[in-house]
Short mmCIF file of C-alpha atoms in Angstrom, two decimals:
data_model
loop_
_atom_site.label_atom_id
_atom_site.label_comp_id
_atom_site.label_asym_id
_atom_site.label_seq_id
_atom_site.Cartn_x
_atom_site.Cartn_y
_atom_site.Cartn_z
CA MET L 1 -20.92 8.40 16.63
CA TYR L 2 -23.32 5.64 18.52
CA LYS L 3 -24.32 2.13 17.28
CA GLU L 4 -27.63 2.95 15.41
CA LEU L 5 -25.63 4.99 12.87
CA CYS L 6 -23.30 2.28 12.95
CA ASP L 7 -25.63 -0.42 12.36
CA LEU L 8 -27.00 1.68 9.14
CA ILE L 9 -23.46 2.35 7.89
CA ASN L 10 -22.82 -1.34 8.14
CA ALA L 11 -25.86 -2.37 6.56
CA ALA L 12 -25.11 0.17 3.66
CA ASP L 13 -22.04 -1.60 3.80
CA ASN L 14 -22.87 -4.88 3.73
CA TYR L 15 -25.79 -3.73 0.02
CA VAL L 16 -23.49 -2.15 -2.26
CA PHE L 17 -20.84 -3.62 -3.90
CA ASP L 18 -21.43 -6.98 -1.87
CA PRO L 19 -22.37 -9.59 -4.19
CA ASN L 20 -22.08 -12.48 -1.76
CA ASN L 21 -23.94 -10.91 0.80
CA SER L 22 -26.73 -13.16 1.98
CA ARG L 23 -28.78 -9.81 3.58
CA GLY L 24 -28.88 -7.92 0.08
CA ASN L 25 -32.65 -9.39 0.01
CA THR L 26 -33.42 -7.77 3.17
CA PHE L 27 -32.09 -4.00 2.76
CA GLU L 28 -32.42 -3.95 -0.79
CA THR L 29 -35.97 -2.18 -0.93
CA PHE L 30 -34.52 0.53 1.17
CA PHE L 31 -31.35 1.22 -0.46
CA ASN L 32 -33.10 1.38 -3.73
CA LEU L 33 -35.88 3.81 -2.86
CA TYR L 34 -34.28 7.01 -4.65
CA CYS L 35 -31.96 5.25 -7.76
CA PRO L 36 -32.12 7.52 -10.39
CA ASP L 37 -34.79 7.30 -13.00
CA ASP L 38 -36.09 4.83 -10.44
CA ASN L 39 -33.19 2.20 -11.91
CA CYS L 40 -30.78 0.52 -10.09
CA ASP L 41 -29.12 -1.03 -12.51
CA THR L 42 -25.73 0.12 -12.01
CA ASP L 43 -23.31 0.72 -9.53
CA ASP L 44 -23.11 4.11 -9.56
CA ASN L 45 -27.12 4.44 -9.37
CA LYS L 46 -27.03 1.83 -6.33
CA VAL L 47 -24.57 4.14 -4.68
CA SER L 48 -26.46 7.34 -5.52
CA SER L 49 -29.21 6.00 -3.78
CA THR L 50 -27.85 4.35 -0.83
CA PHE L 51 -26.36 7.77 0.01
CA ILE L 52 -29.75 9.47 0.20
CA SER L 53 -31.04 6.83 1.98
CA LEU L 54 -28.13 6.87 5.01
CA ILE L 55 -28.59 10.91 4.77
CA LYS L 56 -32.55 10.37 5.27
CA SER L 57 -32.31 7.62 8.25
CA PHE L 58 -29.28 9.73 10.01
CA GLU L 59 -31.83 12.33 10.24
CA ASN L 60 -34.12 9.89 12.16
CA ILE L 61 -31.37 8.97 14.53
CA ASP L 62 -32.86 9.85 18.48
CA ASP L 63 -31.99 13.46 18.47
CA LYS L 64 -30.61 12.87 22.09
CA GLU L 65 -27.74 11.96 20.53
CA LYS L 66 -27.51 15.95 19.30
CA PHE L 67 -25.16 14.74 16.27
CA GLU L 68 -24.72 18.34 14.71
CA SER L 69 -25.90 18.35 11.31
CA ASP L 70 -22.34 18.23 9.08
CA LYS L 71 -21.24 15.72 11.68
CA LEU L 72 -23.96 13.67 9.96
CA ALA L 73 -22.91 14.87 6.59
CA GLU L 74 -19.27 13.67 7.67
CA TYR L 75 -20.30 9.90 8.06
CA ALA L 76 -22.31 9.39 4.97
CA ILE L 77 -19.69 11.23 2.98
CA LEU L 78 -16.65 8.76 4.47
CA TRP L 79 -18.90 5.90 3.20
CA LEU L 80 -19.32 7.21 -0.13
CA SER L 81 -15.99 8.27 -0.25
CA TYR L 82 -14.70 4.44 0.50
CA LYS L 83 -17.28 2.82 -2.00
CA LEU L 84 -16.07 5.23 -4.58
CA ASN L 85 -12.34 4.03 -3.71
CA GLN L 86 -13.52 0.62 -4.35
CA LYS L 87 -14.26 1.56 -7.76
CA THR L 88 -10.76 1.19 -8.81
CA GLN L 89 -11.95 -0.80 -12.29
CA ASN L 90 -13.02 2.33 -13.36
CA GLY L 91 -10.29 4.58 -13.00
CA THR L 92 -10.28 7.62 -10.75
CA THR L 93 -13.30 9.25 -9.06
CA THR L 94 -13.29 12.46 -7.32
CA LEU L 95 -15.10 12.83 -4.61
CA ASN L 96 -16.89 16.41 -5.94
CA ASN L 97 -17.90 14.52 -9.74
CA PHE L 98 -19.67 12.27 -8.19
CA TYR L 99 -21.44 14.17 -6.29
CA THR L 100 -22.03 16.12 -8.99
CA GLU L 101 -23.18 14.11 -11.97
CA HIS L 102 -24.66 11.01 -9.92
CA ILE L 103 -26.32 12.35 -6.89
CA LYS L 104 -26.75 16.52 -7.31
CA LYS L 105 -28.79 15.33 -10.75
CA ASN L 106 -30.93 12.67 -8.71
CA LYS L 107 -34.74 14.12 -8.73
CA HIS L 108 -34.87 12.52 -5.58
CA TYR L 109 -31.73 13.85 -3.86
CA ASN L 110 -33.52 17.31 -5.36
CA LYS L 111 -37.27 16.47 -4.25
CA GLU L 112 -35.64 15.00 -0.55
CA ILE L 113 -33.21 16.65 0.42
CA ASN L 114 -33.48 20.97 0.53
CA ALA L 115 -31.33 23.39 -0.09
CA ASP L 116 -30.48 25.30 2.96
CA ARG L 117 -29.95 24.80 6.63
CA ASP L 118 -33.40 26.60 7.27
CA SER L 119 -35.62 24.18 5.01
CA GLY L 120 -36.43 22.15 7.62
CA ASN L 121 -33.91 19.09 6.91
CA LYS L 122 -31.45 18.20 9.43
CA ILE L 123 -29.11 17.83 6.64
CA SER L 124 -29.59 20.13 4.29
CA LYS L 125 -27.87 20.17 0.49
CA GLY L 126 -26.23 23.53 1.68
CA VAL L 127 -24.66 21.26 4.44
CA ILE L 128 -23.19 18.52 2.50
CA GLU L 129 -21.72 20.40 -0.17
CA THR L 130 -19.55 22.45 2.35
CA LYS L 131 -18.69 19.15 3.66
CA ILE L 132 -17.66 18.07 0.28
CA SER L 133 -15.75 20.92 -0.02
CA SER L 134 -14.11 20.75 2.78
CA MET L 135 -12.67 17.28 2.00
CA ASN L 136 -10.55 18.00 -0.86
CA ILE L 137 -8.46 15.47 -0.21
CA ASP L 138 -7.45 12.19 -2.07
CA ILE L 139 -10.20 10.02 -2.02
CA LYS L 140 -7.83 7.02 -1.03
CA ASP L 141 -6.63 8.99 2.02
CA ILE L 142 -10.59 9.63 3.31
CA SER L 143 -11.53 5.98 2.59
CA ASN L 144 -8.30 5.33 5.05
CA PHE L 145 -9.88 8.07 7.65
CA TYR L 146 -13.53 5.95 7.12
CA ASP L 147 -11.57 2.26 7.51
CA ALA L 148 -10.78 3.94 11.51
CA PHE L 149 -14.33 4.69 11.57
CA LYS L 150 -14.96 1.62 11.04
CA SER L 151 -13.03 -0.21 14.03
CA LEU L 152 -14.61 2.72 16.45
CA CYS L 153 -17.90 1.11 15.22
CA ASN L 154 -16.46 -2.44 15.91
CA MET L 155 -15.96 -1.37 18.97
CA TYR L 156 -19.37 -0.12 19.47
CA SER L 157 -20.38 -3.57 18.63
CA GLU L 158 -17.81 -5.28 20.78
CA ILE L 159 -18.86 -3.63 24.20
CA ASN L 160 -22.54 -3.78 22.92
CA ALA L 161 -22.65 -7.56 22.40
CA GLU L 162 -26.31 -9.34 23.47
CA ASN L 163 -24.40 -11.52 25.76
CA ASN L 164 -21.98 -8.72 27.11
CA THR L 165 -23.19 -8.06 30.66
CA GLU L 166 -20.12 -7.41 32.27
CA CYS L 167 -17.41 -4.43 32.03
CA LYS L 168 -14.37 -6.03 29.53
CA PRO L 169 -10.81 -5.90 30.86
CA CYS L 170 -9.97 -5.04 26.84
CA LEU L 171 -11.26 -4.81 23.41
CA GLU L 172 -10.24 -7.04 20.35
CA ASN L 173 -11.06 -3.72 17.73
CA ALA L 174 -9.18 -0.86 20.04
CA ARG L 175 -5.85 -2.35 18.83
CA GLU L 176 -6.82 -1.87 14.57
CA LEU L 177 -8.23 1.23 15.49
CA PHE L 178 -4.89 2.19 17.18
CA GLU L 179 -2.86 0.89 14.13
CA LYS L 180 -4.96 2.69 11.55
CA TYR L 181 -5.25 5.98 13.77
CA GLU L 182 -1.13 6.65 13.99
CA LYS L 183 -0.66 5.15 10.49
CA LEU L 184 -3.28 7.92 9.43
CA LYS L 185 -1.31 10.02 11.76
CA ASN L 186 2.04 10.07 10.48
CA ALA L 187 1.82 9.00 6.89
CA LEU L 188 -0.69 12.18 6.16
CA ASP L 189 0.69 15.82 6.31
CA ILE L 190 -1.43 17.21 9.48
CA ASN L 191 -1.29 20.56 9.22
CA LYS L 192 -3.44 22.81 11.51
CA GLY L 193 -6.57 23.80 9.47
CA SER L 194 -5.65 21.29 6.90
CA SER L 195 -8.43 18.88 5.61
CA TYR L 196 -6.29 16.20 7.18
CA TYR L 197 -5.92 17.82 10.54
CA LYS L 198 -10.38 18.60 10.65
CA LEU L 199 -10.88 14.53 9.99
CA LEU L 200 -8.13 13.44 12.56
CA SER L 201 -9.66 15.96 15.08
CA SER L 202 -12.93 14.62 14.11
CA LEU L 203 -12.50 11.03 14.38
CA SER L 204 -10.29 11.89 18.06
CA ASN L 205 -13.03 13.82 19.14
CA ASP L 206 -15.71 10.51 18.08
CA TYR L 207 -13.33 8.42 20.09
CA LYS L 208 -13.41 11.12 23.29
CA ASN L 209 -17.43 10.42 22.97
CA PHE L 210 -17.55 6.37 23.13
CA GLU L 211 -14.98 7.31 25.84
CA ASN L 212 -17.71 9.32 28.20
CA GLU L 213 -20.36 6.74 27.06
CA TYR L 214 -18.91 3.71 28.64
CA ASN L 215 -17.70 5.52 31.53
CA ASN L 216 -20.56 7.26 32.31
CA VAL L 217 -22.96 3.94 32.00
CA LYS L 218 -21.69 1.11 31.66
CA CYS L 219 -18.08 0.78 33.74
CA LYS L 220 -18.00 3.27 36.26
CA ASN L 221 -14.66 3.15 38.71
CA PHE L 222 -12.75 0.49 36.77
CA SER L 223 -9.13 0.70 35.50
CA PRO L 224 -8.59 2.43 31.85
CA LEU L 225 -9.87 0.25 29.09
CA VAL L 226 -6.78 -1.73 27.29
CA ALA L 227 -6.75 -3.41 23.63
CA CYS L 228 -6.41 -6.91 23.64
CA PRO L 229 -3.16 -7.98 22.87
CA ARG L 230 -2.51 -10.79 19.73
CA SER L 231 -1.76 -14.12 21.21
CA SER L 232 2.00 -13.68 20.76
CA VAL L 233 1.94 -10.92 22.83
CA THR L 234 2.15 -11.05 26.71
CA LYS L 235 0.29 -9.18 29.08
CA ASN L 236 2.69 -6.73 30.22
CA THR L 237 2.37 -5.31 26.91
CA LEU L 238 -0.90 -3.90 26.76
CA ILE L 239 -1.15 -0.75 25.14
CA SER L 240 -4.12 1.57 26.87
CA ILE L 241 -6.26 3.02 24.48
CA ALA L 242 -5.61 6.76 26.11
CA ILE L 243 -2.10 6.53 25.34
CA ILE L 244 -2.50 7.30 21.52
CA PHE L 245 -5.00 9.63 21.92
CA VAL L 246 -2.91 11.60 24.71
CA ALA L 247 -0.27 12.12 21.51
CA ALA L 248 -3.59 13.34 19.52
CA SER L 249 -4.51 15.80 22.19
CA ILE L 250 -0.94 17.51 21.60
CA LEU L 251 -1.16 17.44 18.16
CA LEU L 252 -4.75 18.22 17.58
CA GLY L 253 -5.25 20.78 20.24
CA VAL L 254 -8.20 18.61 22.25
CA SER L 255 -7.91 17.99 25.45
CA TYR L 256 -9.47 14.63 27.08
CA LYS L 257 -9.82 12.53 30.50
CA TYR L 258 -8.24 9.44 29.99
CA SER L 259 -10.88 6.62 30.57
CA LEU L 260 -12.47 4.65 28.17
CA PHE L 261 -15.82 3.58 29.26
CA GLY L 262 -19.58 3.04 28.54
CA PHE L 263 -22.17 3.15 26.16
CA ARG L 264 -25.80 3.68 26.73
CA LYS L 265 -28.51 1.62 24.17
CA ARG L 266 -30.18 4.32 21.89
CA SER L 267 -33.20 3.72 20.39
CA GLN L 268 -33.86 4.30 16.84
CA LYS L 269 -37.00 4.56 14.69
CA GLN L 270 -39.24 1.30 15.07
CA HIS L 271 -38.56 0.10 11.02
CA LEU L 272 -34.83 1.17 11.36
CA ARG L 273 -34.75 -0.93 14.30
CA GLU L 274 -36.24 -3.76 12.78
CA MET L 275 -34.60 -4.11 9.53
CA LEU L 276 -31.33 -3.68 11.38
CA LYS L 277 -32.40 -6.90 13.54
CA LYS L 278 -32.83 -9.44 10.55
#
């Protein structure tokens, strides 16, 4: 999970259901490309179009990242679940129902996204539908996983700030990730093989990728990075990022090396990069 992908997710967040967003005009044309019947007059239509735009954009992310197609689909579906969970005024909406009624019936979706893995699309309908079926849990819970995912995105932004030329002793967003991760782990029924288990394992692997990139490129031979304390917390109570994921490795059966360093700045398609800089 890398910065370019996070930039796209952030742009989508700032456009859909955000009437006060000052950047809306920048992304309106981009995210409205695939509205049903070319009409973006409802939130459902905007969400449908933006979901398709994310899928298409994720396919154009630098292939050196070696993203698996189902992983990219998972990120888009996490975003979709988060947005649907915001639509509380319309009652409960299930992920599968929204997909069936507002995405699968969208002519642009059927034109732009092919049916199977051998079709030429990196992310096919088959991949998307399999991932949706595997996430057969409460949409509010999926949205909570998205919250943790966004905290990790914020950590990427933190270490890639333009004025960030030195290794940081701590990350401001790390504590937020810890707290959300612990809440997920403790509040949900994390049985091996369950949908919750798979999503938590996926989040742990995303953290591992963050850790490896930072270690390999930016800050070699430094002590493990920690969460910055709140103002009322003394330096002695800093929590190492590794600690939470030690428990995760035991729970999920994932092996880690516990240091947290590095991120290598990646290139993206030129038009997307220019848009995200606006």
